Short mmCIF file of C-alpha atoms and ligand atoms in Angstrom, two decimals:
data_model
loop_
_atom_site.label_atom_id
_atom_site.label_comp_id
_atom_site.label_asym_id
_atom_site.label_seq_id
_atom_site.Cartn_x
_atom_site.Cartn_y
_atom_site.Cartn_z
CA MET A 874 128.97 105.80 133.66
CA GLN A 875 125.66 106.09 135.07
CA PHE A 876 124.72 109.49 133.53
CA LEU A 877 125.72 108.53 130.14
CA PRO A 878 122.13 107.32 129.07
CA SER A 879 120.57 110.70 129.91
CA SER A 880 123.54 112.60 128.45
CA LEU A 881 123.03 110.73 125.03
CA LEU A 882 119.12 111.47 125.21
CA GLU A 883 119.74 114.90 125.66
CA LEU A 884 122.07 115.29 122.92
CA ILE A 885 119.65 113.52 120.66
CA THR A 886 116.83 115.87 121.67
CA GLN A 887 118.68 118.91 121.39
CA THR A 888 120.35 118.08 118.02
CA SER A 889 116.82 117.27 116.54
CA THR A 890 115.10 120.49 118.13
CA ASN A 891 117.74 123.26 118.59
CA LEU A 892 119.75 124.47 115.86
CA PRO A 893 123.46 125.13 116.58
CA ALA A 894 124.72 128.93 116.95
CA ASP A 895 126.75 128.97 113.87
CA VAL A 896 123.83 127.57 111.65
CA ARG A 897 121.42 130.03 113.13
CA ALA A 898 123.90 132.89 112.38
CA ALA A 899 124.22 131.65 108.79
CA MET A 900 120.45 131.61 108.18
CA SER A 901 120.13 135.03 109.65
CA ILE A 902 122.58 136.38 107.10
CA ALA A 903 120.82 134.23 104.57
CA SER A 904 117.49 135.77 105.32
CA GLU A 905 119.02 139.33 105.00
CA SER A 906 120.37 138.87 101.84
CA GLU A 907 116.83 138.35 100.24
CA ARG A 908 114.60 140.98 98.72
CA PRO A 909 111.53 141.06 101.07
CA SER A 910 108.19 140.03 99.56
CA THR A 911 109.82 137.58 97.17
CA GLN A 912 109.01 133.84 97.40
CA SER A 913 112.23 132.95 98.84
CA ALA A 914 111.89 135.63 101.49
CA GLN A 915 108.55 134.27 102.50
CA ALA A 916 109.96 130.60 102.61
CA LEU A 917 112.69 131.92 104.84
CA ASN A 918 110.18 133.91 107.18
CA ILE A 919 108.52 130.45 107.70
CA ILE A 920 111.86 128.77 108.08
CA LEU A 921 113.16 131.19 110.74
CA SER A 922 109.59 130.89 112.68
CA ASN A 923 109.93 127.08 112.51
CA ILE A 924 113.39 127.00 114.04
CA ASP A 925 112.00 129.09 116.95
CA MET A 926 108.92 126.80 117.22
CA ALA A 927 111.22 123.81 117.38
CA ALA A 928 113.42 125.12 120.18
CA ASP A 929 110.32 126.33 122.06
CA ASP A 930 108.69 123.17 122.24
CA GLU A 931 111.35 120.79 121.92
CA GLY A 932 109.97 119.15 118.63
CA PRO A 933 111.89 118.10 115.62
CA ILE A 934 112.82 120.88 113.52
CA CYS A 935 112.12 118.75 110.33
CA GLN A 936 109.94 115.59 110.36
CA ASP A 937 112.91 113.79 108.69
CA THR A 938 115.41 113.19 111.43
CA GLY A 939 117.59 111.50 108.95
CA MET A 940 120.42 108.68 109.63
CA PRO A 941 121.55 109.43 113.17
CA THR A 942 125.46 109.59 112.67
CA PHE A 943 127.72 109.67 115.67
CA VAL A 944 131.42 110.41 115.75
CA VAL A 945 132.99 109.24 119.29
CA HIS A 946 136.37 110.11 120.42
CA THR A 947 137.26 107.91 123.74
CA PRO A 948 140.37 107.79 125.72
CA VAL A 949 142.59 104.74 125.61
CA GLY A 950 141.09 101.97 127.53
CA VAL A 951 137.24 103.26 127.53
CA ASN A 952 134.81 100.31 126.83
CA GLN A 953 133.58 101.25 123.40
CA ILE A 954 131.05 98.24 123.24
CA ARG A 955 129.12 99.98 126.33
CA ILE A 956 129.12 103.19 124.64
CA ARG A 957 127.65 101.74 121.56
CA LYS A 958 124.96 99.90 123.50
CA ALA A 959 123.91 103.21 125.26
CA ILE A 960 123.75 105.13 122.13
CA ARG A 961 121.37 102.41 120.67
CA GLU A 962 119.35 102.51 123.95
CA ALA A 963 119.21 106.45 123.51
CA VAL A 964 118.19 106.36 119.85
CA ALA A 965 115.32 103.90 120.72
CA GLU A 966 114.00 106.13 123.71
CA ALA A 967 114.46 109.41 121.68
CA THR A 968 112.18 107.79 118.77
CA LYS A 969 109.70 106.59 121.51
CA ARG A 970 109.40 110.25 122.85
CA GLY A 971 108.78 111.58 119.23
CA LYS A 972 112.38 113.63 119.02
CA LEU A 973 113.38 111.03 116.09
CA ARG A 974 111.16 109.70 113.42
CA PRO A 975 111.25 105.99 113.02
CA ASN A 976 113.57 106.00 109.88
CA SER A 977 115.29 102.66 109.86
CA VAL A 978 113.71 100.52 107.29
CA ASP A 979 114.99 97.03 106.00
CA SER A 980 116.32 97.23 102.54
CA LEU A 981 114.83 93.96 101.64
CA THR A 982 111.40 93.71 102.99
CA GLY A 983 110.78 97.29 103.30
CA ALA A 984 109.50 97.10 107.04
CA ASN A 985 110.28 99.73 109.46
CA SER A 986 111.83 98.55 112.64
CA GLY A 987 109.85 101.37 114.59
CA ASP A 988 112.79 102.34 116.87
CA ASN A 989 115.55 103.48 114.46
CA LEU A 990 117.77 100.54 115.22
CA GLY A 991 118.83 97.86 112.53
CA PRO A 992 121.80 96.72 110.72
CA GLU A 993 124.22 99.59 110.66
CA THR A 994 121.72 102.11 112.09
CA PRO A 995 122.42 104.26 113.67
CA VAL A 996 125.86 104.90 112.40
CA ILE A 997 128.48 104.95 114.90
CA HIS A 998 132.14 105.92 114.32
CA PHE A 999 134.77 105.46 117.03
CA GLU A 1000 138.13 107.02 117.12
CA GLN A 1001 140.71 107.11 120.22
CA TRP A 1002 142.36 110.03 121.43
CA GLU A 1003 144.86 111.07 123.99
CA GLN A 1004 142.33 113.11 126.25
CA ASP A 1005 140.73 112.52 129.34
CA ASP A 1006 136.96 112.91 128.53
CA ILE A 1007 134.60 111.27 125.78
CA GLU A 1008 133.61 113.45 122.83
CA ILE A 1009 130.50 112.44 121.15
CA LYS A 1010 129.29 114.56 118.05
CA LEU A 1011 125.99 113.79 116.07
CA ILE A 1012 124.71 114.80 112.81
CA LEU A 1013 121.09 114.27 111.61
CA LYS A 1014 120.88 114.43 107.73
CA GLY A 1015 117.71 113.80 106.24
CA GLY A 1016 116.88 111.84 102.91
CA GLY A 1017 115.99 114.79 100.80
CA CYS A 1018 119.51 116.46 101.02
CA GLU A 1019 121.34 113.07 101.31
CA ASN A 1020 119.95 112.23 97.84
CA LYS A 1021 121.40 115.36 96.60
CA ASN A 1022 124.87 114.18 97.57
CA ILE A 1023 127.15 113.71 94.44
CA GLN A 1024 130.36 112.26 93.50
CA TYR A 1025 132.52 113.31 90.62
CA SER A 1026 135.27 111.34 89.01
CA LEU A 1027 137.71 114.00 87.02
CA PRO A 1028 138.10 114.66 84.22
CA CYS A 1029 134.31 114.94 83.49
CA THR A 1030 132.04 117.09 81.50
CA LEU A 1031 129.49 119.08 83.29
CA ASP A 1032 126.05 120.53 82.14
CA HIS A 1033 126.74 124.27 81.41
CA LEU A 1034 130.19 124.08 82.61
CA GLY A 1035 132.06 122.00 80.13
CA ARG A 1036 135.11 119.96 81.10
CA ALA A 1037 136.33 119.67 84.42
CA ASP A 1038 140.07 118.77 84.56
CA ARG A 1039 142.15 117.13 87.46
CA ASN A 1040 143.10 120.56 88.92
CA LEU A 1041 141.46 123.26 91.50
CA GLU A 1042 139.41 124.76 88.61
CA GLY A 1043 137.98 121.45 87.81
CA VAL A 1044 137.15 120.99 91.64
CA ARG A 1045 135.48 124.53 91.57
CA LYS A 1046 133.25 123.65 88.64
CA CYS A 1047 132.06 120.38 90.40
CA LEU A 1048 131.13 122.38 93.58
CA LEU A 1049 129.13 125.09 91.71
CA HIS A 1050 127.64 122.24 89.67
CA ALA A 1051 126.78 120.45 92.91
CA VAL A 1052 124.62 123.44 94.27
CA TRP A 1053 122.96 123.87 90.77
CA GLN A 1054 121.78 120.25 90.51
CA ALA A 1055 120.39 120.32 94.26
CA GLN A 1056 118.07 123.16 93.25
CA GLY A 1057 115.37 123.12 96.00
CA GLN A 1058 115.25 119.36 96.45
CA GLY A 1059 117.64 119.30 99.22
CA CYS A 1060 115.98 122.29 101.02
CA ALA A 1061 118.32 125.07 100.05
CA PRO A 1062 120.06 127.12 101.42
CA GLY A 1063 122.16 124.22 101.92
CA ALA A 1064 125.92 123.59 102.83
CA LEU A 1065 128.52 121.43 101.15
CA GLY A 1066 131.00 119.23 102.92
CA VAL A 1067 133.73 118.00 100.36
CA CYS A 1068 136.40 115.62 100.01
CA ILE A 1069 139.13 116.08 97.05
CA GLY A 1070 140.79 112.61 96.47
CA SER A 1071 140.66 109.56 98.45
CA ASP A 1072 138.86 106.56 97.06
CA ARG A 1073 134.94 106.46 96.55
CA ALA A 1074 133.91 105.15 99.71
CA HIS A 1075 136.21 106.93 102.05
CA GLY A 1076 135.88 110.13 100.11
CA TYR A 1077 132.27 110.38 101.14
CA VAL A 1078 132.97 109.69 104.79
CA MET A 1079 135.40 112.56 104.78
CA ALA A 1080 133.03 114.95 102.92
CA LYS A 1081 130.34 114.43 105.54
CA ASP A 1082 132.93 114.79 108.32
CA GLN A 1083 133.51 118.32 106.98
CA LEU A 1084 130.07 119.18 108.04
CA PHE A 1085 131.35 119.10 111.58
CA ARG A 1086 133.21 121.99 110.99
CA THR A 1087 131.50 125.42 111.99
CA LEU A 1088 130.03 127.20 109.18
CA ASP A 1089 132.19 130.34 109.95
CA ASP A 1090 135.54 128.70 110.37
CA VAL A 1091 138.40 129.38 108.22
CA ASN A 1092 140.11 126.57 106.57
CA ASP A 1093 143.92 125.83 107.96
CA ASN A 1094 144.90 125.36 104.27
CA PRO A 1095 145.16 128.66 102.65
CA VAL A 1096 144.37 127.29 99.04
CA LEU A 1097 141.28 125.49 100.29
CA ALA A 1098 140.21 128.37 102.37
CA LYS A 1099 140.35 130.60 99.27
CA LEU A 1100 138.53 127.88 97.30
CA GLU A 1101 135.61 127.80 99.94
CA ALA A 1102 135.32 131.54 99.86
CA GLN A 1103 135.21 131.45 95.90
CA VAL A 1104 132.52 128.84 95.85
CA MET A 1105 130.48 130.58 98.50
CA GLU A 1106 130.47 133.76 96.65
CA GLU A 1107 129.78 132.39 93.28
CA ALA A 1108 127.09 129.80 94.35
CA ASN A 1109 125.22 132.53 95.84
CA GLN A 1110 125.08 134.35 92.31
CA LEU A 1111 123.56 131.42 90.77
CA GLY A 1112 120.01 132.52 91.97
CA VAL A 1113 118.78 129.17 93.18
CA GLY A 1114 117.35 130.75 96.28
CA ALA A 1115 115.39 129.39 99.36
CA MET A 1116 113.57 126.05 98.25
CA GLY A 1117 114.82 126.66 94.58
CA PHE A 1118 112.20 129.56 94.48
CA GLY A 1119 114.87 131.73 92.88
CA GLY A 1120 116.76 134.30 94.74
CA LYS A 1121 120.21 135.11 96.29
CA ALA A 1122 120.64 132.65 99.58
CA SER A 1123 121.74 129.28 97.86
CA LEU A 1124 124.53 128.41 100.00
CA ILE A 1125 125.28 128.81 103.81
CA GLY A 1126 128.49 126.95 103.86
CA CYS A 1127 131.35 125.24 101.96
CA LYS A 1128 133.81 123.14 103.85
CA ILE A 1129 136.68 121.19 101.91
CA ALA A 1130 139.11 118.55 102.85
CA ALA A 1131 141.70 117.10 100.62
CA ALA A 1132 143.14 113.54 100.78
CA ASN A 1133 145.73 111.52 99.11
CA ARG A 1134 144.26 109.51 96.07
CA LEU A 1135 145.70 106.75 93.75
CA PRO A 1136 147.14 108.04 90.55
CA ALA A 1137 144.64 106.69 88.37
CA SER A 1138 141.58 108.29 90.44
CA PHE A 1139 140.55 112.06 90.99
CA PHE A 1140 137.22 111.87 93.06
CA VAL A 1141 135.38 114.96 94.26
CA SER A 1142 132.92 113.97 97.07
CA VAL A 1143 130.11 116.18 97.97
CA ALA A 1144 127.87 115.81 101.19
CA TYR A 1145 125.10 118.24 100.51
CA ASP A 1146 123.19 119.36 103.94
CA CYS A 1147 120.14 121.44 104.01
CA TRP A 1148 119.27 124.50 105.86
CA ALA A 1149 117.82 122.17 108.91
CA PHE A 1150 121.65 121.60 109.50
CA ARG A 1151 121.20 119.45 112.65
CA ARG A 1152 124.57 118.79 114.45
CA LEU A 1153 125.61 119.12 117.95
CA GLY A 1154 128.37 117.38 120.31
CA ILE A 1155 128.98 116.93 123.94
CA ARG A 1156 132.07 115.98 125.97
CA VAL A 1157 131.33 113.74 128.92
CA ASP A 1158 133.23 112.75 131.94
CA ALA A 1159 134.71 109.14 131.07
CA ALA A 1160 133.96 108.03 134.71
CA SER A 1161 130.46 109.43 135.20
CA GLY A 1162 129.14 109.83 131.79
CA ALA A 1163 127.92 113.29 132.56
CA ILE A 1164 128.00 116.28 130.23
CA THR A 1165 130.90 118.61 130.99
CA GLN A 1166 130.66 120.64 127.73
CA TRP A 1167 128.28 121.41 124.82
CA LEU A 1168 129.96 121.69 121.37
CA TYR A 1169 128.91 124.09 118.69
CA ARG A 1170 127.22 126.40 121.51
CA ASP A 1171 128.36 129.37 123.34
CA PRO A 1172 127.44 129.08 126.74
CA ASP A 1173 127.52 132.82 127.28
CA ARG A 1174 125.17 133.32 124.47
CA PRO A 1175 121.63 132.72 124.92
CA VAL A 1176 119.65 131.04 121.91
CA GLU A 1177 118.91 133.93 119.55
CA ARG A 1178 115.39 134.21 118.21
CA MET A 1179 115.22 133.81 114.46
CA ALA A 1180 111.95 135.11 113.35
CA LYS A 1181 111.91 138.67 112.53
CA GLY A 1182 108.24 139.02 112.52
CA GLU A 1183 105.19 136.90 111.57
CA GLY A 1184 106.19 133.59 110.22
CA PHE A 1185 104.14 134.13 107.13
CA PRO A 1186 102.94 137.62 106.87
CA LEU A 1187 99.66 137.56 104.91
CA THR A 1188 99.22 140.24 102.23
CA GLY A 1189 95.54 139.68 101.63
CA ARG A 1190 96.23 138.41 97.82
CA GLU A 1191 96.38 134.68 99.08
CA VAL A 1192 94.06 132.43 97.53
CA ILE A 1193 91.84 130.51 99.76
CA LEU A 1194 91.24 126.80 98.90
CA THR A 1195 88.85 124.61 100.81
CA ALA A 1196 89.48 120.68 99.97
CA PRO A 1197 88.23 118.82 98.19
CA LEU A 1198 88.76 120.93 95.09
CA THR A 1199 86.95 121.49 92.09
CA GLU A 1200 88.68 121.41 88.49
CA GLU A 1201 87.34 124.97 87.90
CA ILE A 1202 89.12 126.30 90.97
CA VAL A 1203 92.24 124.49 90.11
CA ARG A 1204 92.44 125.63 86.64
CA GLY A 1205 92.02 129.15 88.00
CA LEU A 1206 95.44 129.01 89.76
CA ARG A 1207 98.73 130.31 88.16
CA VAL A 1208 102.36 129.75 89.23
CA GLY A 1209 103.38 132.20 91.86
CA ASP A 1210 99.81 132.09 93.57
CA VAL A 1211 100.25 131.81 97.40
CA VAL A 1212 97.52 129.43 98.63
CA LEU A 1213 96.00 128.83 102.14
CA VAL A 1214 94.69 125.33 102.10
CA SER A 1215 91.86 124.12 104.65
CA GLY A 1216 89.82 120.97 104.88
CA GLU A 1217 91.08 117.51 104.27
CA MET A 1218 94.32 116.11 103.17
CA TYR A 1219 95.83 112.82 102.62
CA THR A 1220 99.57 112.03 103.03
CA GLY A 1221 101.11 109.58 100.69
CA ARG A 1222 104.75 108.98 99.78
CA ASP A 1223 107.12 106.30 98.34
CA GLN A 1224 105.20 103.21 99.45
CA VAL A 1225 101.60 104.81 99.06
CA HIS A 1226 102.46 105.62 95.39
CA ALA A 1227 103.88 102.36 94.45
CA HIS A 1228 100.84 100.72 96.25
CA LEU A 1229 98.44 102.80 94.25
CA MET A 1230 99.88 101.65 90.90
CA LYS A 1231 98.41 98.19 91.46
CA ASN A 1232 95.64 98.69 94.09
CA PRO A 1233 92.90 101.04 94.42
CA PRO A 1234 93.12 103.84 97.04
CA PRO A 1235 91.88 102.95 100.59
CA VAL A 1236 89.68 106.30 100.14
CA ASP A 1237 88.01 108.36 97.61
CA LEU A 1238 90.63 110.71 96.09
CA HIS A 1239 88.46 112.74 93.75
CA GLY A 1240 89.18 116.51 94.24
CA ALA A 1241 91.79 115.40 97.15
CA VAL A 1242 94.81 117.09 98.13
CA LEU A 1243 97.74 114.51 98.37
CA TYR A 1244 100.51 115.55 100.69
CA HIS A 1245 103.94 114.31 100.09
CA CYS A 1246 104.88 114.05 103.81
CA GLY A 1247 106.32 111.31 106.33
CA PRO A 1248 105.17 112.88 109.63
CA VAL A 1249 106.08 112.29 113.17
CA MET A 1250 103.34 110.74 114.98
CA LEU A 1251 102.65 109.86 118.50
CA LYS A 1252 99.59 108.24 120.21
CA GLU A 1253 98.77 110.20 123.20
CA GLY A 1254 95.73 109.50 125.29
CA GLY A 1255 94.54 106.86 122.57
CA GLN A 1256 94.67 109.85 119.85
CA TRP A 1257 97.25 109.98 117.42
CA THR A 1258 98.99 113.58 117.40
CA VAL A 1259 101.17 115.40 114.81
CA LYS A 1260 104.64 116.13 116.17
CA ALA A 1261 106.38 117.34 112.96
CA ALA A 1262 104.71 117.22 109.37
CA GLY A 1263 106.73 119.18 106.68
CA PRO A 1264 106.80 118.15 102.94
CA THR A 1265 109.15 115.46 101.53
CA THR A 1266 110.91 115.66 98.18
CA SER A 1267 108.28 115.06 95.54
CA ILE A 1268 110.82 114.05 92.64
CA ARG A 1269 110.96 110.63 93.87
CA GLU A 1270 107.05 110.01 92.97
CA GLU A 1271 107.58 111.35 89.33
CA PRO A 1272 107.49 107.78 88.12
CA TYR A 1273 104.15 107.25 89.56
CA GLN A 1274 102.52 110.67 90.00
CA ALA A 1275 100.92 111.32 86.58
CA ASP A 1276 98.87 107.97 86.87
CA VAL A 1277 97.87 108.69 90.29
CA ILE A 1278 96.45 111.94 89.31
CA LYS A 1279 94.77 110.86 86.23
CA LYS A 1280 93.44 107.52 87.70
CA TYR A 1281 92.03 108.77 90.87
CA GLY A 1282 91.21 112.46 90.38
CA VAL A 1283 93.70 114.02 92.67
CA ARG A 1284 93.47 117.97 92.26
CA ALA A 1285 96.52 119.01 94.30
CA VAL A 1286 99.68 117.50 95.27
CA VAL A 1287 101.63 119.23 97.88
CA GLY A 1288 105.46 118.51 98.34
CA LYS A 1289 108.80 120.37 98.07
CA GLY A 1290 111.69 120.67 95.26
CA GLY A 1291 108.90 120.28 92.31
CA MET A 1292 108.28 117.64 90.00
CA GLY A 1293 109.08 116.55 86.35
CA ALA A 1294 107.73 116.84 82.67
CA LYS A 1295 105.53 113.91 83.01
CA THR A 1296 103.66 115.22 86.17
CA LEU A 1297 103.36 118.65 84.60
CA ALA A 1298 101.60 117.18 81.66
CA ALA A 1299 99.31 115.32 83.53
CA LEU A 1300 98.34 118.46 85.79
CA LYS A 1301 97.51 119.99 82.41
CA GLU A 1302 95.66 117.16 81.07
CA ALA A 1303 93.51 116.56 84.22
CA GLY A 1304 93.19 119.84 85.70
CA ALA A 1305 95.63 119.67 88.68
CA VAL A 1306 98.27 121.77 90.71
CA TYR A 1307 101.52 121.22 92.42
CA LEU A 1308 101.72 123.26 95.57
CA ASN A 1309 105.14 123.64 97.04
CA GLY A 1310 105.31 123.69 100.95
CA ILE A 1311 108.38 124.81 102.70
CA GLY A 1312 110.67 121.89 103.13
CA GLY A 1313 111.62 121.23 106.73
CA ALA A 1314 109.19 123.48 108.22
CA ALA A 1315 107.68 120.64 110.23
CA GLN A 1316 106.77 122.40 113.30
CA TYR A 1317 105.11 125.22 111.23
CA TYR A 1318 102.89 122.73 109.50
CA ALA A 1319 102.28 120.58 112.34
CA ARG A 1320 100.35 123.50 114.00
CA THR A 1321 98.17 123.72 110.79
CA VAL A 1322 96.81 120.45 111.46
CA GLU A 1323 93.59 120.71 113.22
CA ARG A 1324 92.95 116.93 114.02
CA VAL A 1325 94.03 113.49 112.65
CA LEU A 1326 91.00 112.09 111.09
CA GLY A 1327 92.33 108.62 110.48
CA VAL A 1328 95.12 106.27 109.10
CA HIS A 1329 95.21 103.90 106.31
CA LEU A 1330 97.88 101.45 105.18
CA MET A 1331 99.64 101.50 108.49
CA GLU A 1332 101.49 98.37 107.58
CA PHE A 1333 103.82 100.59 105.69
CA GLY A 1334 105.12 102.18 109.03
CA ILE A 1335 104.26 105.74 110.57
CA PRO A 1336 105.97 107.72 107.80
CA GLU A 1337 104.86 105.75 104.79
CA ALA A 1338 101.15 105.46 106.15
CA MET A 1339 98.47 107.36 104.59
CA TRP A 1340 97.26 109.95 107.23
CA HIS A 1341 94.16 111.55 106.67
CA LEU A 1342 94.10 115.18 108.31
CA LYS A 1343 92.25 118.28 108.62
CA VAL A 1344 94.29 121.23 108.20
CA ASN A 1345 93.58 124.92 108.50
CA ASN A 1346 95.36 127.60 106.49
CA PHE A 1347 98.25 125.48 105.21
CA ALA A 1348 100.42 127.82 103.29
CA ALA A 1349 102.09 126.84 100.04
CA ILE A 1350 103.04 128.24 96.69
CA VAL A 1351 101.71 127.17 93.48
CA THR A 1352 104.80 126.28 91.42
CA MET A 1353 103.34 124.09 88.65
CA ASP A 1354 100.08 124.97 87.23
CA ALA A 1355 97.35 123.38 85.01
CA HIS A 1356 98.57 125.59 82.07
CA GLY A 1357 101.79 123.78 81.51
CA ASN A 1358 103.91 126.45 83.54
CA SER A 1359 106.71 125.22 86.11
CA LEU A 1360 108.65 127.65 88.38
CA HIS A 1361 111.20 124.63 88.88
CA ALA A 1362 111.84 124.49 85.04
CA GLU A 1363 112.21 128.17 84.93
CA VAL A 1364 114.46 128.47 87.70
CA GLU A 1365 116.56 125.62 86.48
CA LYS A 1366 116.90 127.13 83.08
CA GLU A 1367 117.93 130.63 84.32
CA THR A 1368 120.47 129.04 87.04
CA GLY A 1369 121.76 127.17 84.26
CA GLU A 1370 122.53 130.20 82.29
CA ALA A 1371 123.94 131.96 85.18
CA LEU A 1372 126.42 128.79 85.73
CA ALA A 1373 127.50 129.10 82.01
CA ALA A 1374 128.14 132.72 82.69
CA LEU A 1375 130.25 132.72 85.54
CA PRO A 1376 133.96 133.86 84.71
CA LYS A 1377 136.14 131.00 83.56
CA VAL A 1378 139.15 131.14 85.90
S1 LIG B 1415 114.97 120.22 105.71
FE1 LIG B 1415 114.50 119.21 103.85
S2 LIG B 1415 116.18 118.17 102.93
FE2 LIG B 1415 116.49 118.74 105.16
S3 LIG B 1415 115.92 116.72 106.35
FE3 LIG B 1415 114.19 118.17 106.11
S4 LIG B 1415 112.93 117.72 104.29
FE4 LIG B 1415 114.85 116.84 104.24
#
């Protein structure tokens, strides 16, 4: 198996940087469904360009390269211990090359292992089969969408939908609710992998396994095929839209499996994946380890370009912001304004926010732009370079953000998915704004970074450190302003009404 290490490294690199054909096709359809010049259409333009940039430069599509999850089928008699070792080595090597972000964190100490290896990371499932080749499938599913997974125990009562009983109508309600509760936080448009039945633990495994089906396949079970089609149609009427900005493209796939259950339990387990739906697979020769076939790719079809034009067509109405920002400038911004930020920015996410609650910041944050981002960084020639740097889900910082804004004078918070009522009140009181970047557009945003000016709190590990960046024309949309307005609250209310108005089956 001398070629297995290089085959695995290629699988990881391609999965992280090059979306499969079925996801590309689904994203094209999603972008055609949006009315041009809407905020969702603008977000999709950036997303499509980002997909091209990642493939062209072999850079991570999204900076969150997720929990690497491998599903391996081996012929009887193949040494699985050797394959596991090779997978772990390939994961460490891909991390060193900046194809994966160091994402494996000790749950007790918070320490990042730095190489994506640790207890139960990466996740590897083995199965035997009666074929001659080895099949290795990989999915990279990031934290933002992983946090929007949801499990229902029927019967239950759902917001806007009422009671969900133990029947297919109850399941339908759960799946529509799953799309609604994700809003933009899981980087919509997303896809659902679903398991009806089983127990709590295996139901989630089966739900994630459904994400290995191609988005354009048709379920063998006609009852489930009908339910999948119905959920697709109805979810795309809710109006969540790309990044939760409101719009037509909310869901790009719904894949459902059913498993037997205990008489007393009826679980519906949902794995929500984002538009950056990174999954590929290979078949390798069991003797040499060389790749014999790629899965989810058509060898006769070249990788299609996704961007229809410029990634972010400028209208001339964009507001130019140069950081640090003044209160006057920030109070002049309104929800819906498109901004281009230039100047200095600081990254800060979970560990930085928790740290700032008890310690002063290592830099002066008055007038600062604070970017919720855990970038992929590499040191090249003694200099840090940004390999991927899109926004992370902001709602995780809701318990801290208001205090950080008020205490340290932050004027703009950049992230994705929006924040809650406490932050909205602090924006109004202190004179600050929330700017929504395009989630997952890690290559697009990496190109706006002109220079890495420094790094603080490096003891938290690369994704959690406070990076000091100089950016140029960083595009974002004001979705929460200093006047008490929140696009997120508005879209959540409107989509909730749309959910309630769907026909009762
Ligand atoms: S696209 Fe969004 S949800 Fe998906 S991995 Fe990236 S940041 Fe997370």
